[in-house]
Amino acid sequence: MPNEGTRVEEAAGEGLGRVSGARRHAEGAAERPCLRRYAKKSFHTDVLRDNMDQSGVLLWVKAEPFIVGALQVPPPSKFSLHYLRKISTYVRTRATEGAYPRLYWSTWRHIACGKLQLAKDLAWLYFEIFDSLAVKTPEERLEWSELLSNCMSEDEVEKQRNQLSVDTLQFLLFLYIQQLNKVSLRTSLIGEEWPSPRNRSQSPDLAEKSSCHNKNWNDYSHQAFVYDHLSDLLELLLDPEQLTASFHSTHSSLVSREAVVALSFLIEGTVSGARKIYPLHELALWQPLHAESGFSRLSKTFSFYKLEAWLRTCLTGNPFGTSACLKSGKKLAWAHQVEGTTKRAKIACNTHVAPRMHRMVVMSQVYKQTLAKSSDTLVGAHVKIHRCNESFIYLLSPLRSVTIEKCRNSTFVLGPVQTALHLHSCDNIKVIAACHRLSISSTAGCVFHILTPTRPLILSGNQTVTLAPFHTHYPMLEDHMARTGLATVPNYWDNPMIVCRESSDTSVFRLLPPCEFYVFIIPFEMEGDTTEIPGGLPYAYQKALRQREQKIQIWQKTVKEARLTKDQRKQFQVLVENKFYEWLINTGHRQQLDSLVPPAAGSKQAAG
């Protein structure tokens, strides 16, 4: 593989290229050094090969396809390996009809609705989730939003969707990994974790009890899933003539280059001694590794069994996963220990070592505090917020994804979320965010002020979900939205999709009545140009605000015309302040105001 090999050797010899600050801002995805430097810049090919002989290739399962791509519900039964193998064969026979190597929405709709008997909305949901993982510029995302916002009917929307296509083989892998959240009857009967425990390691402490419930963030589950199902994943990518009548591989089965390129959707790696991360196929096709990976330069294919054995040998833990972040990531003192309690906030990040697409921030046990950050540490990061109670948390930077889990009685104000915002097992919290997608499961009494171009997903176990329009702004908001490719239209905040219907009605959610609506003021000063709520407010809510303002003006006029004496004005002012103070205490807003007071000079928050 002359081209790929040259790239590996050049990167090892010269180190990771750095782009200028202006180009980095424009592209938004420049790679950064990701592994500890083991060698100097004069690192030559022979040194690289020596390191390979000593430590070899390191491969790991990528986190993002599971964090963002695996929907947190049991998959449709028709996503089983049996049906996916049939689809794999079917699409190759329809290559001229928009099925292979690119799968168009119209063809997937035909397969999903006509052959798998899925509802059209569900078929689109999985197609669109996978498309959201594709590498696209913010400008391309904004252009797509503009096309949709100009559509005047469902037929016009469908016409635009018909122009979309995804990588067929990667999409099959994406459908297969939905099995990550499959409900296992064996597990429910004997209480044993799935996949098999032989590949499961103990997660570092992050209130460890939750690790077995949220596999999307558990990199050990990702690794075990791929390891245990590697044969199935490879067989799913084989050309039909390489399979038996029962869709199984043989000892002589050959894997195409295109199949290994597709597997790079799930696996990446590096060579010990080098700092650059490579997609799986670049390493598998590198000439010094042909003997191990099973690649034949004559047939331009891989031996199935050699490739599988090589993958199993090289597969290791994700150096940028949650576990590594908690074990050896940089600890951040963004929150302060509260007097009179033993709870101590735990915040860690890997942004000092991880490339931009692998950034991660994990935050746990923030208690009775206001935490506010707009930081490069957060930019493009996957953020997990866990077990935070009675707090107000502002993360005012463009974020890659956010998961909020097991939090209580708190408010979260987020910068634009480029992919998924997911909540699980939360009670009485308020979330304010612009995001590509919102999904919620097992929540109770939560309120969501959302701006989103996709329908909010109401999964299983929710009670009293309240949806409301996005109602705040901060100076950098529109700039951050542009960087994440989020537009103000279309906005489907009020049109949720109930994915796991547990009753025959929609009583699981409500739209916030306009009479209960108030705008939210972010109490921090920042540089920037945004001075109003992006996209404005729906008419009914704007009307409610105007009516409330008119009542205030009438009240002020009444007080002015009362002609109170100086003593009466003082007495009246004291009465109003006392009532206001009572209201602050009764609503819990007093705590938020008190926590906005800057900390003492000797206890400044850590930078980052």
Coordinates of N, CA and C in Angstrom, one line a residue, residues 73-269:
V73 N -32.5 2.6 23.4 CA -33.7 1.8 23.4 C -33.4 0.4 22.8
P74 N -34.1 -0.6 23.2 CA -33.9 -1.9 22.5 C -34.2 -1.7 21.0
P75 N -33.4 -2.3 20.1 CA -33.6 -2.1 18.7 C -34.8 -2.9 18.2
P76 N -35.3 -2.5 17.0 CA -36.3 -3.3 16.4 C -35.8 -4.7 16.2
S77 N -36.7 -5.7 16.3 CA -36.3 -7.1 16.2 C -35.8 -7.4 14.8
K78 N -36.2 -6.6 13.8 CA -35.7 -6.8 12.5 C -34.3 -6.3 12.2
F79 N -33.7 -5.8 13.3 CA -32.2 -5.4 13.2 C -31.3 -6.5 13.6
S80 N -31.9 -7.7 13.7 CA -31.1 -8.9 14.1 C -30.1 -9.2 13.0
L81 N -29.1 -10.0 13.3 CA -28.1 -10.4 12.3 C -28.7 -11.1 11.1
H82 N -29.7 -11.9 11.4 CA -30.4 -12.7 10.3 C -30.9 -11.7 9.2
Y83 N -31.6 -10.7 9.7 CA -32.2 -9.8 8.7 C -31.1 -8.8 8.1
L84 N -30.1 -8.5 8.9 CA -29.1 -7.6 8.3 C -28.3 -8.3 7.3
R85 N -28.1 -9.6 7.4 CA -27.4 -10.4 6.4 C -28.2 -10.4 5.1
K86 N -29.5 -10.5 5.3 CA -30.3 -10.5 4.1 C -30.3 -9.1 3.4
I87 N -30.3 -8.1 4.2 CA -30.1 -6.7 3.6 C -28.8 -6.6 2.9
S88 N -27.7 -7.1 3.5 CA -26.4 -7.0 3.0 C -26.3 -7.6 1.6
T89 N -27.0 -8.7 1.4 CA -27.1 -9.4 0.1 C -28.0 -8.6 -0.8
Y90 N -29.1 -8.1 -0.3 CA -30.1 -7.5 -1.2 C -29.5 -6.2 -1.8
V91 N -28.8 -5.4 -1.0 CA -28.3 -4.1 -1.5 C -27.3 -4.3 -2.6
R92 N -26.5 -5.4 -2.6 CA -25.5 -5.6 -3.6 C -26.2 -6.0 -4.9
T93 N -27.3 -6.6 -4.9 CA -28.1 -6.9 -6.1 C -28.8 -5.7 -6.6
R94 N -28.9 -4.6 -5.9 CA -29.6 -3.4 -6.3 C -28.6 -2.3 -6.4
A95 N -27.4 -2.6 -6.8 CA -26.3 -1.5 -6.8 C -26.7 -0.4 -7.8
T96 N -27.4 -0.7 -8.9 CA -27.7 0.3 -9.8 C -29.0 1.1 -9.4
E97 N -29.6 0.7 -8.3 CA -30.8 1.4 -7.9 C -30.6 2.2 -6.6
G98 N -29.4 2.7 -6.4 CA -29.2 3.5 -5.2 C -29.1 2.8 -3.9
A99 N -28.5 1.6 -4.0 CA -28.4 0.8 -2.8 C -26.9 0.5 -2.4
Y100 N -26.0 0.5 -3.3 CA -24.6 0.1 -3.0 C -23.7 0.7 -4.1
P101 N -22.5 1.3 -3.7 CA -22.0 1.4 -2.3 C -22.6 2.5 -1.5
R102 N -23.4 3.4 -2.1 CA -24.1 4.4 -1.3 C -25.6 4.0 -1.2
L103 N -26.1 4.1 -0.1 CA -27.5 3.7 0.2 C -28.3 5.0 0.2
Y104 N -29.2 5.2 -0.7 CA -30.1 6.4 -0.7 C -31.3 6.2 0.2
W105 N -31.8 7.4 0.7 CA -33.0 7.3 1.6 C -34.1 6.6 0.9
S106 N -34.4 6.8 -0.3 CA -35.5 6.2 -1.0 C -35.4 4.7 -1.0
T107 N -34.2 4.2 -1.2 CA -34.0 2.7 -1.2 C -34.1 2.2 0.3
W108 N -33.5 2.9 1.2 CA -33.6 2.4 2.6 C -35.1 2.5 3.1
R109 N -35.8 3.5 2.7 CA -37.2 3.5 3.0 C -38.0 2.3 2.5
H110 N -37.6 1.9 1.2 CA -38.3 0.7 0.6 C -37.9 -0.5 1.4
I111 N -36.6 -0.6 1.8 CA -36.2 -1.8 2.6 C -36.8 -1.8 4.0
A112 N -36.7 -0.7 4.7 CA -37.2 -0.6 6.1 C -38.7 -0.8 6.2
C113 N -39.4 0.0 5.3 CA -40.9 -0.1 5.4 C -41.5 -1.3 4.7
G114 N -41.0 -1.6 3.5 CA -41.6 -2.7 2.8 C -41.1 -4.1 3.2
K115 N -39.9 -4.2 3.6 CA -39.4 -5.6 4.0 C -39.2 -5.8 5.5
L116 N -38.9 -4.8 6.2 CA -38.7 -4.9 7.7 C -39.9 -4.5 8.4
Q117 N -40.9 -3.9 7.7 CA -42.2 -3.5 8.3 C -42.0 -2.4 9.4
L118 N -41.0 -1.5 9.3 CA -40.8 -0.4 10.2 C -41.7 0.8 9.8
A119 N -42.1 1.6 10.7 CA -42.8 2.8 10.4 C -41.8 3.7 9.7
K120 N -42.3 4.6 8.8 CA -41.5 5.5 8.1 C -40.7 6.4 9.0
D121 N -41.4 6.9 10.0 CA -40.7 7.8 11.0 C -39.5 7.2 11.6
L122 N -39.7 5.9 12.0 CA -38.6 5.1 12.6 C -37.4 4.9 11.6
A123 N -37.8 4.5 10.4 CA -36.8 4.3 9.4 C -36.0 5.6 9.2
W124 N -36.6 6.7 9.1 CA -35.9 8.0 8.9 C -35.1 8.3 10.1
L125 N -35.6 8.0 11.3 CA -34.8 8.3 12.5 C -33.4 7.6 12.5
Y126 N -33.4 6.3 12.2 CA -32.1 5.6 12.2 C -31.2 6.2 11.0
F127 N -31.8 6.4 9.9 CA -31.0 7.0 8.7 C -30.4 8.3 9.1
E128 N -31.2 9.2 9.7 CA -30.8 10.5 10.0 C -29.7 10.5 11.2
I129 N -29.9 9.7 12.1 CA -28.9 9.6 13.2 C -27.5 9.2 12.6
F130 N -27.5 8.2 11.7 CA -26.3 7.8 11.1 C -25.7 8.9 10.3
D131 N -26.5 9.6 9.5 CA -26.1 10.7 8.7 C -25.5 11.9 9.6
S132 N -26.0 12.0 10.8 CA -25.5 13.1 11.7 C -24.0 12.8 12.1
L133 N -23.6 11.5 12.0 CA -22.2 11.1 12.4 C -21.2 11.3 11.3
A134 N -21.7 11.6 10.1 CA -20.9 11.8 8.9 C -20.1 13.1 9.1
V135 N -18.9 13.1 8.5 CA -18.0 14.2 8.6 C -18.5 15.3 7.6
K136 N -19.1 16.3 8.1 CA -19.6 17.4 7.2 C -19.2 18.7 7.8
T137 N -19.1 19.7 7.0 CA -18.7 21.1 7.5 C -20.0 21.7 8.1
P138 N -19.8 22.7 9.0 CA -21.0 23.4 9.5 C -21.8 24.1 8.4
E139 N -21.1 24.5 7.3 CA -21.8 25.1 6.2 C -22.7 24.1 5.5
E140 N -22.3 22.9 5.4 CA -23.1 21.9 4.8 C -24.3 21.6 5.6
R141 N -24.1 21.6 6.9 CA -25.3 21.3 7.9 C -26.3 22.5 7.7
L142 N -25.8 23.7 7.7 CA -26.7 24.9 7.6 C -27.4 24.9 6.3
E143 N -26.7 24.5 5.2 CA -27.3 24.4 3.9 C -28.5 23.5 3.9
W144 N -28.3 22.3 4.5 CA -29.4 21.3 4.6 C -30.6 21.9 5.4
S145 N -30.3 22.6 6.5 CA -31.4 23.2 7.3 C -32.2 24.2 6.4
E146 N -31.4 25.0 5.6 CA -32.1 26.0 4.8 C -33.0 25.3 3.7
L147 N -32.5 24.2 3.1 CA -33.3 23.5 2.2 C -34.6 23.0 2.8
L148 N -34.5 22.4 4.0 CA -35.7 21.9 4.7 C -36.7 23.1 5.1
S149 N -36.1 24.2 5.5 CA -37.0 25.3 6.0 C -37.7 25.9 4.8
N150 N -37.2 25.7 3.6 CA -37.9 26.3 2.4 C -39.0 25.3 1.9
C151 N -39.1 24.1 2.4 CA -40.1 23.2 1.9 C -41.5 23.6 2.4
M152 N -42.4 23.5 1.6 CA -43.8 24.0 1.9 C -44.7 22.8 2.2
S153 N -44.3 21.6 2.0 CA -45.1 20.4 2.1 C -44.3 19.2 2.5
E154 N -44.9 18.1 2.9 CA -44.2 16.9 3.2 C -43.6 16.3 2.0
D155 N -44.3 16.5 0.9 CA -43.8 15.9 -0.4 C -42.4 16.6 -0.8
E156 N -42.4 17.9 -0.5 CA -41.1 18.6 -0.8 C -40.0 18.2 0.2
V157 N -40.4 17.9 1.4 CA -39.4 17.4 2.4 C -38.8 16.1 1.9
E158 N -39.8 15.2 1.5 CA -39.4 13.9 1.0 C -38.5 14.0 -0.2
K159 N -38.8 14.9 -1.1 CA -38.0 15.1 -2.3 C -36.5 15.5 -1.9
Q160 N -36.4 16.3 -0.9 CA -35.0 16.7 -0.4 C -34.3 15.5 0.2
R161 N -35.1 14.7 1.0 CA -34.5 13.6 1.7 C -34.0 12.6 0.7
N162 N -34.7 12.4 -0.5 CA -34.3 11.5 -1.5 C -32.9 11.8 -2.1
Q163 N -32.4 13.0 -1.9 CA -31.1 13.3 -2.4 C -30.0 12.8 -1.4
L164 N -30.4 12.4 -0.2 CA -29.4 12.0 0.8 C -29.0 10.5 0.6
S165 N -27.7 10.3 0.8 CA -27.2 8.9 0.8 C -26.1 8.7 1.9
V166 N -26.0 7.5 2.3 CA -25.0 7.1 3.3 C -24.2 6.0 2.8
D167 N -23.0 5.7 3.4 CA -22.2 4.6 3.1 C -22.9 3.3 3.5
T168 N -23.1 2.4 2.5 CA -24.0 1.3 2.7 C -23.4 0.3 3.8
L169 N -22.1 0.0 3.7 CA -21.5 -1.0 4.6 C -21.4 -0.4 6.0
Q170 N -21.1 0.9 6.1 CA -21.0 1.5 7.5 C -22.4 1.6 8.1
F171 N -23.4 1.8 7.3 CA -24.8 1.9 7.8 C -25.2 0.5 8.3
L172 N -24.8 -0.6 7.7 CA -25.1 -1.9 8.2 C -24.5 -2.1 9.6
L173 N -23.2 -1.7 9.7 CA -22.5 -1.8 11.0 C -23.3 -0.9 12.0
F174 N -23.7 0.2 11.6 CA -24.4 1.1 12.5 C -25.7 0.4 13.0
L175 N -26.5 -0.2 12.1 CA -27.7 -0.9 12.5 C -27.3 -2.0 13.5
Y176 N -26.2 -2.7 13.2 CA -25.8 -3.9 14.1 C -25.5 -3.4 15.5
I177 N -24.8 -2.3 15.6 CA -24.4 -1.9 17.0 C -25.6 -1.4 17.8
Q178 N -26.8 -1.2 17.2 CA -27.9 -0.9 18.0 C -28.2 -2.0 19.0
Q179 N -27.7 -3.2 18.7 CA -27.8 -4.4 19.7 C -27.2 -4.1 21.0
L180 N -26.3 -3.1 21.1 CA -25.7 -2.7 22.4 C -26.7 -2.6 23.5
N181 N -27.9 -2.0 23.2 CA -28.9 -1.8 24.2 C -30.1 -2.8 24.1
K182 N -29.8 -3.9 23.5 CA -30.8 -5.0 23.4 C -31.0 -5.5 24.8
V183 N -32.3 -5.7 25.2 CA -32.6 -6.3 26.5 C -32.3 -7.8 26.4
S184 N -31.5 -8.3 27.3 CA -31.1 -9.7 27.3 C -32.0 -10.4 28.3
L185 N -32.7 -11.4 27.9 CA -33.5 -12.2 28.8 C -32.6 -13.0 29.8
R186 N -31.5 -13.4 29.3 CA -30.5 -14.1 30.2 C -30.1 -13.2 31.4
T187 N -29.8 -11.9 31.0 CA -29.4 -10.9 32.0 C -30.5 -10.7 33.0
S188 N -31.7 -10.5 32.5 CA -32.8 -10.2 33.4 C -33.2 -11.4 34.3
L189 N -32.8 -12.6 33.9 CA -33.2 -13.8 34.7 C -32.1 -14.0 35.8
I190 N -30.8 -13.9 35.4 CA -29.8 -14.2 36.4 C -29.0 -13.1 36.9
G191 N -29.3 -11.9 36.4 CA -28.6 -10.7 36.9 C -27.2 -10.5 36.4
E192 N -26.8 -11.2 35.3 CA -25.5 -11.1 34.8 C -25.3 -10.1 33.7
E193 N -24.3 -9.4 33.7 CA -24.1 -8.3 32.6 C -23.8 -9.0 31.3
W194 N -24.3 -8.3 30.3 CA -24.0 -8.7 28.9 C -23.4 -7.6 28.2
P195 N -22.4 -7.8 27.3 CA -21.8 -9.1 26.9 C -21.1 -9.8 27.9
S196 N -20.5 -11.0 27.5 CA -20.0 -11.9 28.4 C -18.9 -11.3 29.4
P197 N -18.9 -11.7 30.6 CA -18.0 -11.1 31.6 C -16.6 -11.3 31.4
R198 N -16.2 -12.2 30.6 CA -14.7 -12.5 30.4 C -14.0 -11.3 29.9
N199 N -14.7 -10.4 29.1 CA -14.0 -9.3 28.5 C -14.3 -8.0 29.3
R200 N -15.0 -8.1 30.4 CA -15.4 -6.9 31.1 C -14.5 -6.6 32.3
S201 N -14.0 -5.4 32.3 CA -13.2 -4.9 33.4 C -14.0 -3.9 34.2
Q202 N -13.5 -3.7 35.4 CA -14.1 -2.7 36.3 C -13.9 -1.3 35.9
S203 N -14.9 -0.5 35.8 CA -14.8 0.9 35.5 C -14.2 1.6 36.7
P204 N -13.5 2.7 36.4 CA -13.0 3.6 37.5 C -14.2 4.2 38.2
D205 N -14.0 4.7 39.3 CA -15.1 5.2 40.2 C -15.8 6.4 39.5
L206 N -17.0 6.3 39.1 CA -17.8 7.4 38.8 C -19.2 7.0 39.2
A207 N -19.4 6.8 40.6 CA -20.6 6.2 41.0 C -20.9 5.0 40.2
E208 N -20.0 4.0 40.3 CA -19.9 2.9 39.4 C -21.2 2.1 39.1
K209 N -22.1 2.3 40.0 CA -23.4 1.5 39.8 C -24.0 1.8 38.5
S210 N -23.8 3.0 38.0 CA -24.5 3.4 36.7 C -23.9 2.8 35.5
S211 N -22.6 2.3 35.6 CA -21.9 1.9 34.4 C -22.6 0.7 33.7
C212 N -23.3 -0.1 34.4 CA -23.9 -1.3 33.7 C -25.2 -0.9 33.1
H213 N -25.8 0.3 33.4 CA -27.0 0.7 32.8 C -26.8 1.6 31.6
N214 N -25.8 2.4 31.5 CA -25.6 3.2 30.4 C -24.4 2.7 29.6
K215 N -24.6 1.7 28.7 CA -23.5 1.2 28.0 C -23.0 2.1 26.9
N216 N -23.8 3.1 26.6 CA -23.3 4.1 25.6 C -22.0 4.8 26.0
W217 N -21.8 5.0 27.3 CA -20.7 5.7 27.7 C -19.6 4.8 28.3
N218 N -19.8 3.5 28.3 CA -18.9 2.5 28.9 C -18.0 1.9 27.9
D219 N -16.8 2.4 27.8 CA -15.9 1.9 26.7 C -15.5 0.4 26.9
Y220 N -15.6 -0.1 28.1 CA -15.4 -1.5 28.3 C -16.6 -2.3 27.6
S221 N -17.8 -1.8 27.6 CA -18.9 -2.4 26.9 C -18.7 -2.3 25.4
H222 N -18.2 -1.2 24.9 CA -17.9 -1.1 23.5 C -16.9 -2.1 23.1
Q223 N -15.8 -2.2 23.8 CA -14.8 -3.2 23.4 C -15.3 -4.6 23.5
A224 N -16.0 -4.9 24.5 CA -16.5 -6.3 24.7 C -17.5 -6.6 23.6
F225 N -18.3 -5.6 23.2 CA -19.3 -5.9 22.2 C -18.7 -6.2 20.9
V226 N -17.7 -5.4 20.5 CA -17.0 -5.6 19.2 C -16.2 -6.9 19.2
Y227 N -15.5 -7.2 20.3 CA -14.7 -8.4 20.4 C -15.6 -9.6 20.3
D228 N -16.7 -9.6 21.1 CA -17.6 -10.8 21.1 C -18.3 -11.0 19.8
H229 N -18.5 -9.9 19.0 CA -19.3 -10.0 17.8 C -18.5 -9.7 16.5
L230 N -17.2 -9.9 16.7 CA -16.3 -9.5 15.5 C -16.6 -10.4 14.3
S231 N -16.8 -11.7 14.5 CA -17.0 -12.6 13.4 C -18.3 -12.1 12.7
D232 N -19.3 -11.8 13.4 CA -20.6 -11.4 12.8 C -20.4 -10.1 12.1
L233 N -19.7 -9.2 12.6 CA -19.5 -7.9 12.0 C -18.7 -8.1 10.7
L234 N -17.7 -8.9 10.6 CA -17.0 -9.2 9.4 C -17.8 -9.9 8.4
E235 N -18.6 -10.9 8.8 CA -19.4 -11.6 7.9 C -20.5 -10.7 7.3
L236 N -20.9 -9.7 8.0 CA -21.9 -8.8 7.5 C -21.4 -7.9 6.4
L237 N -20.0 -7.8 6.3 CA -19.4 -7.0 5.3 C -18.9 -7.8 4.1
L238 N -19.0 -9.1 4.2 CA -18.5 -10.0 3.1 C -19.4 -9.9 1.8
D239 N -18.8 -10.0 0.7 CA -19.6 -10.2 -0.5 C -20.4 -11.5 -0.5
P240 N -21.6 -11.6 -1.1 CA -22.4 -12.8 -1.0 C -21.7 -14.0 -1.4
E241 N -20.8 -13.9 -2.4 CA -20.1 -15.2 -2.9 C -19.1 -15.7 -2.0
Q242 N -18.8 -14.9 -0.9 CA -17.8 -15.4 0.1 C -18.5 -16.0 1.3
L243 N -19.8 -16.2 1.2 CA -20.6 -16.8 2.3 C -21.2 -18.1 1.8
T244 N -21.5 -18.9 2.8 CA -22.2 -20.2 2.5 C -23.7 -19.9 2.4
A245 N -24.5 -20.9 2.1 CA -25.9 -20.7 1.9 C -26.6 -20.2 3.2
S246 N -26.0 -20.5 4.3 CA -26.5 -20.0 5.6 C -25.9 -18.7 6.1
F247 N -25.2 -18.0 5.2 CA -24.6 -16.7 5.4 C -23.4 -16.7 6.4
H248 N -22.7 -17.8 6.3 CA -21.5 -17.9 7.2 C -20.2 -17.9 6.3
S249 N -19.1 -17.5 6.9 CA -17.8 -17.5 6.2 C -17.3 -18.9 6.1
T250 N -16.3 -19.0 5.2 CA -15.6 -20.3 5.2 C -14.1 -20.0 5.4
H251 N -13.3 -21.1 5.4 CA -11.9 -20.9 5.7 C -11.2 -20.1 4.6
S252 N -11.8 -20.1 3.4 CA -11.2 -19.4 2.2 C -11.9 -18.1 1.9
S253 N -12.8 -17.6 2.8 CA -13.5 -16.3 2.6 C -12.5 -15.2 2.5
L254 N -12.7 -14.3 1.6 CA -11.9 -13.1 1.4 C -12.7 -11.8 1.7
V255 N -12.0 -10.9 2.4 CA -12.7 -9.6 2.8 C -12.1 -8.5 1.9
S256 N -13.0 -7.8 1.3 CA -12.6 -6.7 0.4 C -12.0 -5.5 1.1
R257 N -11.2 -4.7 0.4 CA -10.7 -3.5 0.9 C -11.8 -2.6 1.4
E258 N -12.9 -2.5 0.6 CA -14.0 -1.7 0.9 C -14.6 -2.1 2.3
A259 N -14.6 -3.4 2.6 CA -15.2 -3.8 3.9 C -14.3 -3.3 5.0
V260 N -13.0 -3.4 4.9 CA -12.1 -3.0 5.9 C -12.2 -1.4 6.1
V261 N -12.3 -0.7 5.0 CA -12.6 0.7 5.1 C -13.8 1.0 5.9
A262 N -14.9 0.2 5.6 CA -16.2 0.4 6.4 C -16.0 0.1 7.9
L263 N -15.1 -0.9 8.2 CA -14.9 -1.2 9.6 C -14.2 -0.1 10.3
S264 N -13.6 0.8 9.6 CA -12.9 1.9 10.2 C -14.0 2.9 10.9
F265 N -15.2 2.7 10.6 CA -16.3 3.4 11.3 C -16.3 3.1 12.8
L266 N -15.8 1.8 13.1 CA -15.9 1.4 14.5 C -14.5 1.3 15.1
I267 N -13.4 1.1 14.3 CA -12.1 0.8 14.9 C -11.1 1.8 14.3
E268 N -10.2 2.2 15.1 CA -9.0 3.0 14.7 C -7.8 2.6 15.6
G269 N -6.7 3.2 15.3 CA -5.5 2.8 16.1 C -4.3 3.6 15.8

